[in-house]
Amino acid sequence: MTNRTEERRRIDVYPAAATLEENKFTFGEGRAANELTSWISLDRTTVELGPQAETRVRATIRVPPAASAGERYGVIWASTTSLPRPGGQVTQTHRVGVRMYLDIGPGGEPPSDFTIGDLIPARSPQGEPSVAIGVTNTGGRALDLTGKVALTEGPAGTRAGPFDVVQGTTLAPGQSGQVTARFPAELSNGPWTLQVDLESGRVKKTATGRIEFPDPGETGKPGTFLSQLVTWWNVAIAAAGVLVVAGLTTLARRYRRRILVGR
């Protein structure tokens, strides 16, 4: 972790519970505990860092031999508090964390896989076009979906993008959901050839379809698929049938990152 401020900081480090709810990786309140957090130990729970100083904290997960099969979710937080400004009474707490996915079961790491479903174009009442991409988790692991969408072969051969999909979609095994990409309001209705590149860890898939955006405030017809491609790298790690998530990444970034061995 790194203190990128010009002040000395006291940083508290601790594990907390997390769940998958409504296609999102959801963090528990405060220091909420679950089964996974009870298996975690840290070599330090408090760190003092000077300006621009760096250090590391080691997390160890000890899974009981009698633990049942399945995935557990959690987070390791690094938290610091800012004192109130002169004359103020508000204390701010800032924290960043590392997601944890722990899978327990015989036979090594379960496979990760997903399928891409309908491509649904729409325009908001304000005229902003978007496309909702259906996804189904057909593997044995939770998925965090990221990716890009590009538009080609539009009116007069125009192109646009690629555009990032909106992050935050997490699917448990067997779940279905959507990822969304949004485009500039001035984009014409088309028709367009749309290429979707989605990934979760080492599983990557591409789908191409033909879509046309509707008028403002409306949802269009599902796109027509032209092709789908699969690129699948799966690194199997066998350690007594337990996949262990470990490590604490750099602090002082204002977005959350996850580290998952073998994901």
Coordinates of C-alpha atoms in Angstrom, one line a residue:
M1 CA 0.0 0.0 0.0
T2 CA 1.1 3.6 -0.7
N3 CA 0.4 6.9 1.0
R4 CA 0.1 9.3 -1.8
T5 CA -0.7 12.3 0.4
E6 CA 1.7 14.8 1.9
E7 CA 0.6 13.9 5.5
R8 CA 1.5 11.0 7.8
R9 CA -1.3 8.5 7.9
R10 CA -2.5 5.8 10.3
I11 CA -4.1 3.0 8.2
D12 CA -6.2 0.3 9.7
V13 CA -6.3 -3.0 7.8
Y14 CA -9.0 -5.6 8.4
P15 CA -11.1 -8.3 6.6
A16 CA -14.9 -7.9 6.2
A17 CA -17.8 -9.9 4.7
A18 CA -19.2 -9.6 1.2
T19 CA -22.0 -11.3 -0.7
L20 CA -23.3 -11.4 -4.3
E21 CA -26.7 -9.6 -4.4
E22 CA -28.7 -8.6 -7.5
N23 CA -25.7 -9.2 -9.8
K24 CA -23.4 -7.1 -7.7
F25 CA -20.5 -7.8 -5.4
T26 CA -21.8 -6.2 -2.2
F27 CA -19.7 -5.3 0.8
G28 CA -21.0 -5.7 4.3
E29 CA -21.4 -2.7 6.7
G30 CA -18.3 -1.7 8.6
R31 CA -16.5 -4.8 9.8
A32 CA -19.2 -7.3 9.2
A33 CA -18.0 -10.9 9.6
N34 CA -18.7 -14.1 7.8
E35 CA -17.2 -17.6 7.6
L36 CA -14.3 -16.4 5.3
T37 CA -13.3 -13.5 7.6
S38 CA -12.9 -15.9 10.5
W39 CA -10.2 -17.8 8.5
I40 CA -8.1 -14.8 7.7
S41 CA -5.2 -13.5 9.7
L42 CA -3.0 -10.4 8.9
D43 CA 0.6 -9.9 9.9
R44 CA -0.3 -6.3 10.7
T45 CA -3.7 -4.6 11.4
T46 CA -2.3 -1.0 11.8
V47 CA 0.2 0.7 9.6
E48 CA 1.8 4.1 10.0
L49 CA 2.9 5.6 6.7
G50 CA 4.7 8.9 6.1
P51 CA 4.1 11.0 3.0
Q52 CA 4.7 8.9 -0.2
A53 CA 5.8 5.9 1.8
E54 CA 5.0 2.3 0.9
T55 CA 4.6 -1.0 2.7
R56 CA 3.1 -4.4 2.4
V57 CA 0.6 -6.3 4.5
R58 CA 0.4 -10.1 4.3
A59 CA -3.0 -11.9 4.5
T60 CA -3.1 -15.6 5.3
I61 CA -6.2 -17.7 4.8
R62 CA -6.4 -21.0 6.8
V63 CA -9.3 -23.1 5.6
P64 CA -10.5 -25.7 8.2
P65 CA -10.3 -29.3 6.9
A66 CA -14.0 -29.7 7.6
A67 CA -15.1 -26.7 5.6
S68 CA -17.9 -27.4 3.1
A69 CA -17.5 -27.0 -0.6
G70 CA -18.6 -23.8 -2.3
E71 CA -17.5 -20.2 -2.9
R72 CA -17.0 -17.6 -0.1
Y73 CA -16.7 -13.8 -0.6
G74 CA -15.0 -11.1 1.4
V75 CA -12.8 -8.0 1.2
I76 CA -9.7 -6.8 2.9
W77 CA -10.0 -3.1 3.7
A78 CA -7.4 -0.4 4.2
S79 CA -9.0 2.4 6.0
T80 CA -7.8 5.9 7.2
T81 CA -9.6 8.8 8.9
S82 CA -9.3 12.5 8.2
L83 CA -9.5 14.9 11.1
P84 CA -12.2 17.6 10.9
R85 CA -11.2 20.9 9.3
P86 CA -10.7 23.8 11.7
G87 CA -14.1 24.8 13.1
G88 CA -15.7 21.7 11.6
Q89 CA -17.2 18.6 13.2
V90 CA -17.3 16.1 10.3
T91 CA -14.7 13.3 10.4
Q92 CA -14.2 11.5 7.1
T93 CA -13.3 7.8 6.7
H94 CA -11.7 6.7 3.4
R95 CA -11.1 3.1 2.5
V96 CA -10.1 1.0 -0.4
G97 CA -10.2 -2.8 -0.6
V98 CA -9.3 -6.0 -2.3
R99 CA -12.1 -8.4 -3.2
M100 CA -11.7 -12.0 -2.1
Y101 CA -13.1 -15.1 -3.8
L102 CA -12.4 -18.3 -2.1
D103 CA -13.5 -21.6 -3.7
I104 CA -13.5 -24.8 -1.8
G105 CA -14.1 -28.2 -3.4
P106 CA -12.4 -31.3 -4.6
G107 CA -10.9 -31.6 -8.1
G108 CA -9.1 -28.3 -8.4
E109 CA -10.5 -25.0 -9.6
P110 CA -14.1 -25.2 -11.1
P111 CA -14.4 -23.9 -14.6
S112 CA -15.5 -20.4 -15.4
D113 CA -17.7 -19.8 -18.4
F114 CA -20.5 -17.5 -19.7
T115 CA -22.7 -17.0 -22.7
I116 CA -23.7 -13.7 -24.4
G117 CA -27.5 -13.3 -25.0
D118 CA -29.7 -10.6 -26.4
L119 CA -28.4 -7.3 -27.5
I120 CA -31.1 -4.7 -26.7
P121 CA -30.7 -1.2 -28.0
A122 CA -32.5 1.8 -26.3
R123 CA -32.5 5.5 -26.0
S124 CA -33.2 7.4 -22.8
P125 CA -35.8 10.2 -22.7
Q126 CA -32.8 12.6 -23.0
G127 CA -31.7 10.9 -26.2
E128 CA -28.7 8.9 -24.9
P129 CA -28.4 5.6 -26.8
S130 CA -27.3 2.4 -25.0
V131 CA -27.3 -1.3 -25.5
A132 CA -28.0 -3.9 -22.8
I133 CA -26.1 -7.1 -23.3
G134 CA -27.6 -10.3 -21.7
V135 CA -25.1 -12.6 -20.0
T136 CA -25.5 -16.0 -18.3
N137 CA -22.9 -17.5 -16.0
T138 CA -22.7 -21.1 -17.1
G139 CA -19.6 -22.0 -15.1
G140 CA -18.9 -22.9 -11.5
R141 CA -17.3 -19.6 -10.3
A142 CA -18.6 -16.0 -9.8
L143 CA -17.9 -13.6 -12.6
D144 CA -16.9 -10.0 -12.6
L145 CA -17.7 -8.7 -16.1
T146 CA -15.8 -6.0 -18.0
G147 CA -15.4 -5.2 -21.6
K148 CA -15.8 -2.9 -24.6
V149 CA -18.3 -2.3 -27.4
A150 CA -17.5 -0.9 -30.8
L151 CA -19.9 0.3 -33.5
T152 CA -19.0 -0.1 -37.2
E153 CA -20.7 -0.1 -40.6
G154 CA -23.1 2.7 -39.6
P155 CA -24.7 5.2 -42.0
A156 CA -22.2 6.2 -44.7
G157 CA -19.7 3.7 -43.3
T158 CA -19.3 5.5 -40.0
R159 CA -17.7 4.0 -36.9
A160 CA -17.7 4.8 -33.2
G161 CA -15.9 3.5 -30.1
P162 CA -14.8 1.3 -28.6
F163 CA -16.8 2.3 -25.5
D164 CA -16.3 0.7 -22.0
V165 CA -19.2 -1.3 -20.6
V166 CA -20.6 0.0 -17.3
Q167 CA -18.8 -2.0 -14.6
G168 CA -20.3 -3.5 -11.5
T169 CA -22.1 -6.6 -12.8
T170 CA -21.2 -9.7 -10.8
L171 CA -22.9 -13.0 -11.5
A172 CA -23.0 -16.1 -9.3
P173 CA -22.9 -19.5 -11.0
G174 CA -26.2 -20.1 -12.8
Q175 CA -27.3 -16.4 -12.7
S176 CA -28.2 -14.2 -15.6
G177 CA -28.0 -10.5 -15.9
Q178 CA -27.0 -7.6 -18.1
V179 CA -24.0 -5.4 -18.8
T180 CA -24.7 -2.0 -20.4
A181 CA -22.7 0.3 -22.8
R182 CA -23.7 3.9 -23.3
F183 CA -22.9 6.1 -26.3
P184 CA -22.9 9.8 -27.1
A185 CA -26.4 11.4 -27.6
E186 CA -25.5 12.6 -31.1
L187 CA -25.1 9.0 -32.4
S188 CA -27.5 8.2 -35.2
N189 CA -30.0 5.4 -35.0
G190 CA -28.1 3.4 -37.5
P191 CA -28.4 0.5 -38.4
W192 CA -25.0 -0.4 -36.9
T193 CA -22.8 -3.5 -36.6
L194 CA -22.0 -3.9 -32.9
Q195 CA -19.1 -5.9 -31.6
V196 CA -19.1 -6.9 -27.9
D197 CA -15.9 -8.0 -26.2
L198 CA -16.5 -9.3 -22.7
E199 CA -14.2 -10.9 -20.2
S200 CA -14.0 -12.2 -16.6
G201 CA -10.5 -13.0 -15.6
R202 CA -9.1 -15.4 -18.3
V203 CA -12.4 -16.1 -20.0
K204 CA -13.0 -13.8 -22.9
K205 CA -15.9 -13.9 -25.5
T206 CA -16.8 -11.8 -28.5
A207 CA -20.2 -11.4 -30.1
T208 CA -21.1 -9.4 -33.2
G209 CA -24.7 -8.3 -34.1
R210 CA -26.7 -5.9 -36.1
I211 CA -28.7 -3.3 -34.2
E212 CA -30.7 -0.1 -34.7
F213 CA -31.3 2.4 -32.0
P214 CA -35.0 3.6 -31.4
D215 CA -36.3 7.1 -30.8
P216 CA -35.8 8.8 -27.4
G217 CA -37.6 7.1 -24.5
E218 CA -38.0 3.8 -26.4
T219 CA -36.5 0.3 -26.3
G220 CA -35.6 -1.2 -29.7
K221 CA -35.8 -4.7 -31.1
P222 CA -33.1 -7.2 -30.1
G223 CA -30.1 -7.2 -32.4
T224 CA -29.5 -9.9 -34.9
F225 CA -26.4 -12.0 -34.1
L226 CA -23.8 -12.3 -36.9
S227 CA -21.2 -14.3 -35.0
Q228 CA -19.9 -15.4 -31.6
L229 CA -16.3 -16.3 -30.7
V230 CA -14.8 -17.8 -27.5
T231 CA -11.3 -17.4 -26.1
W232 CA -10.8 -19.4 -23.0
W233 CA -7.7 -19.6 -20.9
N234 CA -8.2 -21.5 -17.6
V235 CA -5.3 -21.8 -15.2
A236 CA -6.0 -24.7 -12.8
I237 CA -4.4 -24.5 -9.4
A238 CA -4.7 -27.5 -7.1
A239 CA -3.7 -27.0 -3.5
A240 CA -5.4 -29.8 -1.5
G241 CA -8.6 -29.0 -3.4
V242 CA -8.6 -25.4 -2.1
L243 CA -8.3 -22.2 -4.3
V244 CA -6.7 -19.6 -2.1
V245 CA -7.1 -15.9 -2.6
A246 CA -4.3 -13.9 -1.2
G247 CA -2.5 -10.6 -1.2
L248 CA -3.2 -6.9 -0.6
T249 CA -2.6 -4.5 -3.5
T250 CA -1.7 -0.9 -3.6
L251 CA -3.6 1.6 -1.5
A252 CA -4.6 5.2 -2.4
R253 CA -6.5 4.5 -5.6
R254 CA -10.1 5.5 -5.5
Y255 CA -11.4 2.5 -7.2
R256 CA -11.6 -1.1 -6.0
R257 CA -9.4 -3.8 -7.5
R258 CA -9.5 -7.5 -7.0
I259 CA -6.8 -10.1 -6.9
L260 CA -7.8 -13.7 -7.4
V261 CA -5.2 -16.4 -7.9
G262 CA -6.2 -18.4 -11.0
R263 CA -9.1 -16.1 -12.0

